[in-house]
Amino acid sequence: METYRQRLADVTARRGRLCVGIDPMPQVLAAWGLGADVAGLEACARGIVEELGDRVAVFKPQSAFFEPFGSAGVAVLERVLDDIRQTGALSILDVKRGDIGTSMAGYAQAYLVPEAPLAADAITVSPYLGVGALEPAFELASSYGRGVYVLARTSNPDGETIQTADAGGMTVAQHVVDTVQAANALHDDALGLVVGATHAAIGCDLTSFTGSLLVPGIGAQGGRVDALATAFGAAVEHVLPTASREVIGGGRRELGDRAARLLEQVRRL
């Protein structure tokens, strides 16, 4: 069985290192000329995959924009995840789950077991109940060739207070980086980190980190592809730049051109 890192390396070698966020928020639906209802949600989310599925390596559906529609919205998310599988791209389901014991195990079963209705190739998780509490997700991910991305240094300004706080001589973010890297040795490098593209200096040392780095914030949040090499240094080879509104925010007609522009920038990294 291929590991998540092997699968990611294969698809990005063929299609380029770009992750497109599927964030069908009301503003995006309006730009697409769609209503803020289940029909609009489905037309937008599945349309993104239909339009870009043969050229983009990774898609990141944001669960938060599907859940407000209840079971109908979750059913759309199931279909979107299946659409992504059919194109040969990988999916990172942005759910940011984090809990302890059997609850974390339940979340892991929901998203990382291949037969689960909401199965994704990888998920995002929060470490703020302790990195060790995420072990059920780590174990399932490595067992099934899936991935887990742990929040470390996020792109939102409000995260700085907690993430740069002292944790015994290092920042909280650095503690997360180091603890996840130690766990990676036991889990086939299935574990990655979320580190935002919006920081001129990311504030943590990623020199020894061997997993994937999911880097959101390109475009609408102010992050730039051409700034990643300076911010990440030698770790830039592990970076998976992620853009949502920058690609999908202009409507379906602009999808291809917007994605192509970003892919070209990423190829120059």
Short mmCIF file of C-alpha atoms in Angstrom, two decimals:
data_model
loop_
_atom_site.label_atom_id
_atom_site.label_comp_id
_atom_site.label_asym_id
_atom_site.label_seq_id
_atom_site.Cartn_x
_atom_site.Cartn_y
_atom_site.Cartn_z
CA MET A 1 0.00 0.00 0.00
CA GLU A 2 1.29 3.45 -0.91
CA THR A 3 1.64 5.95 1.91
CA TYR A 4 -0.10 9.31 1.79
CA ARG A 5 3.21 11.06 1.14
CA GLN A 6 3.89 8.76 -1.81
CA ARG A 7 0.44 9.34 -3.24
CA LEU A 8 0.77 13.10 -2.79
CA ALA A 9 4.23 13.14 -4.38
CA ASP A 10 2.94 11.18 -7.37
CA VAL A 11 -0.06 13.36 -8.13
CA THR A 12 1.78 16.66 -7.58
CA ALA A 13 4.64 15.51 -9.80
CA ARG A 14 2.12 15.06 -12.61
CA ARG A 15 -0.19 18.02 -11.98
CA GLY A 16 1.78 20.55 -9.97
CA ARG A 17 1.76 21.50 -6.29
CA LEU A 18 -1.52 23.37 -6.00
CA CYS A 19 -4.44 22.71 -3.68
CA VAL A 20 -7.74 24.40 -4.55
CA GLY A 21 -10.15 25.04 -1.72
CA ILE A 22 -13.81 24.26 -2.32
CA ASP A 23 -15.41 26.98 -0.21
CA PRO A 24 -18.95 27.54 -1.57
CA MET A 25 -19.68 30.47 0.72
CA PRO A 26 -22.52 32.90 -0.13
CA GLN A 27 -20.18 35.39 -1.86
CA VAL A 28 -18.81 32.66 -4.10
CA LEU A 29 -22.28 31.34 -4.92
CA ALA A 30 -23.31 34.88 -5.89
CA ALA A 31 -20.26 35.22 -8.16
CA TRP A 32 -21.34 32.01 -9.85
CA GLY A 33 -24.87 33.37 -10.31
CA LEU A 34 -26.25 30.72 -7.97
CA GLY A 35 -28.66 30.82 -5.06
CA ALA A 36 -27.60 30.25 -1.47
CA ASP A 37 -29.42 26.94 -1.32
CA VAL A 38 -28.63 23.26 -1.71
CA ALA A 39 -28.96 23.40 -5.49
CA GLY A 40 -26.51 26.30 -5.68
CA LEU A 41 -24.15 24.60 -3.26
CA GLU A 42 -24.06 21.45 -5.37
CA ALA A 43 -23.72 23.25 -8.70
CA CYS A 44 -20.77 25.28 -7.42
CA ALA A 45 -18.91 22.62 -5.45
CA ARG A 46 -19.25 19.88 -8.03
CA GLY A 47 -18.69 22.35 -10.84
CA ILE A 48 -15.28 23.24 -9.42
CA VAL A 49 -14.23 19.60 -9.55
CA GLU A 50 -15.76 19.07 -12.98
CA GLU A 51 -13.89 22.06 -14.38
CA LEU A 52 -10.50 21.51 -12.70
CA GLY A 53 -10.45 17.83 -11.80
CA ASP A 54 -8.10 16.78 -14.59
CA ARG A 55 -5.46 19.44 -13.90
CA VAL A 56 -5.37 20.15 -10.15
CA ALA A 57 -3.62 17.71 -7.81
CA VAL A 58 -5.51 18.37 -4.59
CA PHE A 59 -8.88 19.79 -3.57
CA LYS A 60 -9.77 20.96 -0.06
CA PRO A 61 -13.53 21.01 0.59
CA GLN A 62 -14.42 23.10 3.64
CA SER A 63 -17.04 21.19 5.61
CA ALA A 64 -18.32 24.38 7.25
CA PHE A 65 -20.03 25.49 4.04
CA PHE A 66 -21.87 22.19 3.58
CA GLU A 67 -23.04 21.57 7.14
CA PRO A 68 -25.46 24.55 7.39
CA PHE A 69 -27.73 22.73 4.92
CA GLY A 70 -28.03 19.72 7.23
CA SER A 71 -28.23 16.23 5.81
CA ALA A 72 -28.77 17.57 2.28
CA GLY A 73 -25.55 19.57 2.47
CA VAL A 74 -23.59 16.65 3.88
CA ALA A 75 -24.94 14.50 1.05
CA VAL A 76 -23.56 17.05 -1.42
CA LEU A 77 -20.20 16.84 0.35
CA GLU A 78 -20.25 13.05 -0.04
CA ARG A 79 -20.80 13.47 -3.78
CA VAL A 80 -18.04 16.08 -4.03
CA LEU A 81 -15.57 13.75 -2.33
CA ASP A 82 -16.54 10.97 -4.72
CA ASP A 83 -16.16 13.33 -7.69
CA ILE A 84 -12.63 14.14 -6.55
CA ARG A 85 -11.77 10.44 -6.29
CA GLN A 86 -13.04 9.85 -9.82
CA THR A 87 -10.69 12.51 -11.24
CA GLY A 88 -7.57 10.96 -9.68
CA ALA A 89 -6.97 14.05 -7.52
CA LEU A 90 -6.59 13.89 -3.75
CA SER A 91 -9.00 15.38 -1.23
CA ILE A 92 -8.16 17.12 2.03
CA LEU A 93 -11.36 17.51 4.01
CA ASP A 94 -11.10 20.67 6.10
CA VAL A 95 -12.92 19.72 9.31
CA LYS A 96 -10.40 20.80 12.00
CA ARG A 97 -11.57 18.12 14.41
CA GLY A 98 -9.86 17.60 17.74
CA ASP A 99 -11.04 15.60 20.74
CA ILE A 100 -9.98 12.88 23.17
CA GLY A 101 -10.34 9.13 23.40
CA THR A 102 -13.33 7.51 21.77
CA SER A 103 -14.56 10.84 20.37
CA MET A 104 -11.38 11.35 18.37
CA ALA A 105 -11.54 7.73 17.28
CA GLY A 106 -15.07 8.36 16.03
CA TYR A 107 -13.99 11.36 13.99
CA ALA A 108 -11.13 9.34 12.54
CA GLN A 109 -13.54 6.54 11.55
CA ALA A 110 -15.83 9.08 9.88
CA TYR A 111 -13.18 10.55 7.59
CA LEU A 112 -10.21 8.19 7.23
CA VAL A 113 -11.67 4.71 6.75
CA PRO A 114 -11.98 4.13 2.98
CA GLU A 115 -15.53 2.75 3.18
CA ALA A 116 -16.88 5.71 5.17
CA PRO A 117 -19.38 7.94 3.32
CA LEU A 118 -17.23 11.01 4.04
CA ALA A 119 -13.87 9.32 3.45
CA ALA A 120 -11.15 11.72 2.33
CA ASP A 121 -7.49 11.29 1.49
CA ALA A 122 -6.58 13.58 4.38
CA ILE A 123 -8.19 15.77 7.03
CA THR A 124 -7.25 18.79 9.10
CA VAL A 125 -7.19 18.49 12.91
CA SER A 126 -6.68 20.81 15.89
CA PRO A 127 -4.00 19.99 18.50
CA TYR A 128 -5.36 22.14 21.33
CA LEU A 129 -6.48 19.19 23.43
CA GLY A 130 -2.94 17.90 23.06
CA VAL A 131 -1.15 16.43 20.05
CA GLY A 132 -1.26 13.04 21.75
CA ALA A 133 -5.05 13.15 21.78
CA LEU A 134 -4.94 12.95 17.96
CA GLU A 135 -3.28 9.52 18.00
CA PRO A 136 -6.46 7.65 16.87
CA ALA A 137 -6.45 9.73 13.70
CA PHE A 138 -2.71 9.25 13.24
CA GLU A 139 -3.05 5.48 13.54
CA LEU A 140 -5.95 5.16 11.10
CA ALA A 141 -4.30 7.51 8.61
CA SER A 142 -1.09 5.50 8.44
CA SER A 143 -3.03 2.21 8.35
CA TYR A 144 -5.00 3.24 5.26
CA GLY A 145 -2.50 5.40 3.39
CA ARG A 146 -4.29 8.60 4.42
CA GLY A 147 -3.00 11.88 5.81
CA VAL A 148 -3.61 14.19 8.76
CA TYR A 149 -2.71 17.90 8.81
CA VAL A 150 -2.28 19.39 12.28
CA LEU A 151 -2.82 23.12 12.81
CA ALA A 152 0.51 24.70 13.78
CA ARG A 153 0.85 28.34 12.61
CA THR A 154 -2.41 29.33 10.99
CA SER A 155 -3.06 32.21 8.61
CA ASN A 156 -5.61 34.04 10.78
CA PRO A 157 -4.28 36.97 12.88
CA ASP A 158 -6.14 35.80 16.01
CA GLY A 159 -4.07 32.62 16.13
CA GLU A 160 -0.84 34.46 16.89
CA THR A 161 -1.47 35.00 20.61
CA ILE A 162 -1.80 31.29 21.31
CA GLN A 163 0.54 29.92 18.68
CA THR A 164 3.49 32.16 19.58
CA ALA A 165 3.01 31.80 23.36
CA ASP A 166 5.83 30.25 25.38
CA ALA A 167 5.61 26.51 25.92
CA GLY A 168 8.64 25.77 28.08
CA GLY A 169 11.30 27.62 26.12
CA MET A 170 9.67 27.28 22.70
CA THR A 171 6.51 28.58 21.09
CA VAL A 172 3.32 26.53 21.11
CA ALA A 173 3.65 26.30 17.32
CA GLN A 174 7.16 24.88 17.62
CA HIS A 175 5.96 22.37 20.20
CA VAL A 176 3.33 21.20 17.71
CA VAL A 177 5.92 21.00 14.91
CA ASP A 178 8.38 18.97 16.97
CA THR A 179 5.76 16.66 18.48
CA VAL A 180 4.17 15.92 15.10
CA GLN A 181 7.58 15.25 13.57
CA ALA A 182 8.38 12.77 16.34
CA ALA A 183 5.08 11.01 15.64
CA ASN A 184 5.80 10.97 11.90
CA ALA A 185 8.61 8.51 12.46
CA LEU A 186 5.98 6.01 13.62
CA HIS A 187 3.39 6.83 10.99
CA ASP A 188 5.12 6.77 7.57
CA ASP A 189 5.19 10.59 7.28
CA ALA A 190 1.38 10.55 7.09
CA LEU A 191 1.29 13.63 9.30
CA GLY A 192 1.52 17.16 7.96
CA LEU A 193 1.14 20.66 9.32
CA VAL A 194 -1.03 23.65 8.50
CA VAL A 195 1.16 26.75 8.26
CA GLY A 196 -0.35 29.89 6.77
CA ALA A 197 1.05 31.77 3.80
CA THR A 198 0.26 35.15 5.36
CA HIS A 199 3.33 35.41 7.63
CA ALA A 200 6.48 37.16 6.45
CA ALA A 201 8.28 35.05 9.07
CA ILE A 202 6.47 31.86 10.02
CA GLY A 203 7.89 31.87 13.54
CA CYS A 204 8.82 28.21 13.83
CA ASP A 205 11.68 26.03 12.62
CA LEU A 206 10.59 23.55 9.94
CA THR A 207 14.10 22.53 8.91
CA SER A 208 13.76 18.95 10.15
CA PHE A 209 10.10 18.46 9.32
CA THR A 210 9.59 15.68 6.76
CA GLY A 211 5.82 15.74 6.25
CA SER A 212 3.63 17.79 3.94
CA LEU A 213 2.95 21.46 4.70
CA LEU A 214 -0.55 22.65 3.82
CA VAL A 215 -0.20 26.39 3.28
CA PRO A 216 -3.52 28.26 3.03
CA GLY A 217 -4.04 32.00 2.62
CA ILE A 218 -2.85 32.47 -0.97
CA GLY A 219 -4.73 35.31 -2.65
CA ALA A 220 -7.73 36.69 -0.78
CA GLN A 221 -6.02 36.53 2.63
CA GLY A 222 -2.92 38.26 1.33
CA GLY A 223 -0.48 35.38 0.91
CA ARG A 224 1.65 35.25 -2.24
CA VAL A 225 3.25 32.30 -3.97
CA ASP A 226 6.39 34.32 -4.74
CA ALA A 227 6.92 34.95 -1.01
CA LEU A 228 6.87 31.29 0.02
CA ALA A 229 10.53 30.52 -0.70
CA THR A 230 11.67 33.33 1.58
CA ALA A 231 9.22 32.47 4.36
CA PHE A 232 9.78 28.70 4.35
CA GLY A 233 13.41 28.44 3.27
CA ALA A 234 14.56 24.87 2.66
CA ALA A 235 11.15 23.58 3.81
CA VAL A 236 9.52 25.09 0.72
CA GLU A 237 9.94 21.73 -1.04
CA HIS A 238 7.28 20.32 1.30
CA VAL A 239 4.82 23.19 0.76
CA LEU A 240 1.39 22.60 -0.77
CA PRO A 241 0.12 26.12 -1.59
CA THR A 242 -3.62 26.43 -1.11
CA ALA A 243 -6.00 28.96 -2.63
CA SER A 244 -9.77 29.14 -2.47
CA ARG A 245 -11.40 32.45 -3.41
CA GLU A 246 -8.38 33.36 -5.53
CA VAL A 247 -9.40 30.53 -7.86
CA ILE A 248 -13.14 30.04 -7.37
CA GLY A 249 -14.26 33.56 -6.49
CA GLY A 250 -14.70 34.85 -10.04
CA GLY A 251 -17.29 32.32 -11.18
CA ARG A 252 -17.04 29.22 -13.30
CA ARG A 253 -15.89 31.02 -16.46
CA GLU A 254 -12.71 32.24 -14.75
CA LEU A 255 -11.82 28.97 -13.00
CA GLY A 256 -9.48 27.57 -15.61
CA ASP A 257 -7.51 30.78 -16.18
CA ARG A 258 -7.17 31.53 -12.47
CA ALA A 259 -5.98 28.02 -11.67
CA ALA A 260 -3.53 28.06 -14.59
CA ARG A 261 -1.99 31.33 -13.40
CA LEU A 262 -1.42 29.98 -9.91
CA LEU A 263 -0.07 26.67 -11.19
CA GLU A 264 2.50 28.53 -13.26
CA GLN A 265 3.58 30.54 -10.21
CA VAL A 266 3.87 27.39 -8.11
CA ARG A 267 6.01 25.68 -10.77
CA ARG A 268 8.58 28.47 -10.34
CA LEU A 269 9.00 27.75 -6.61
#
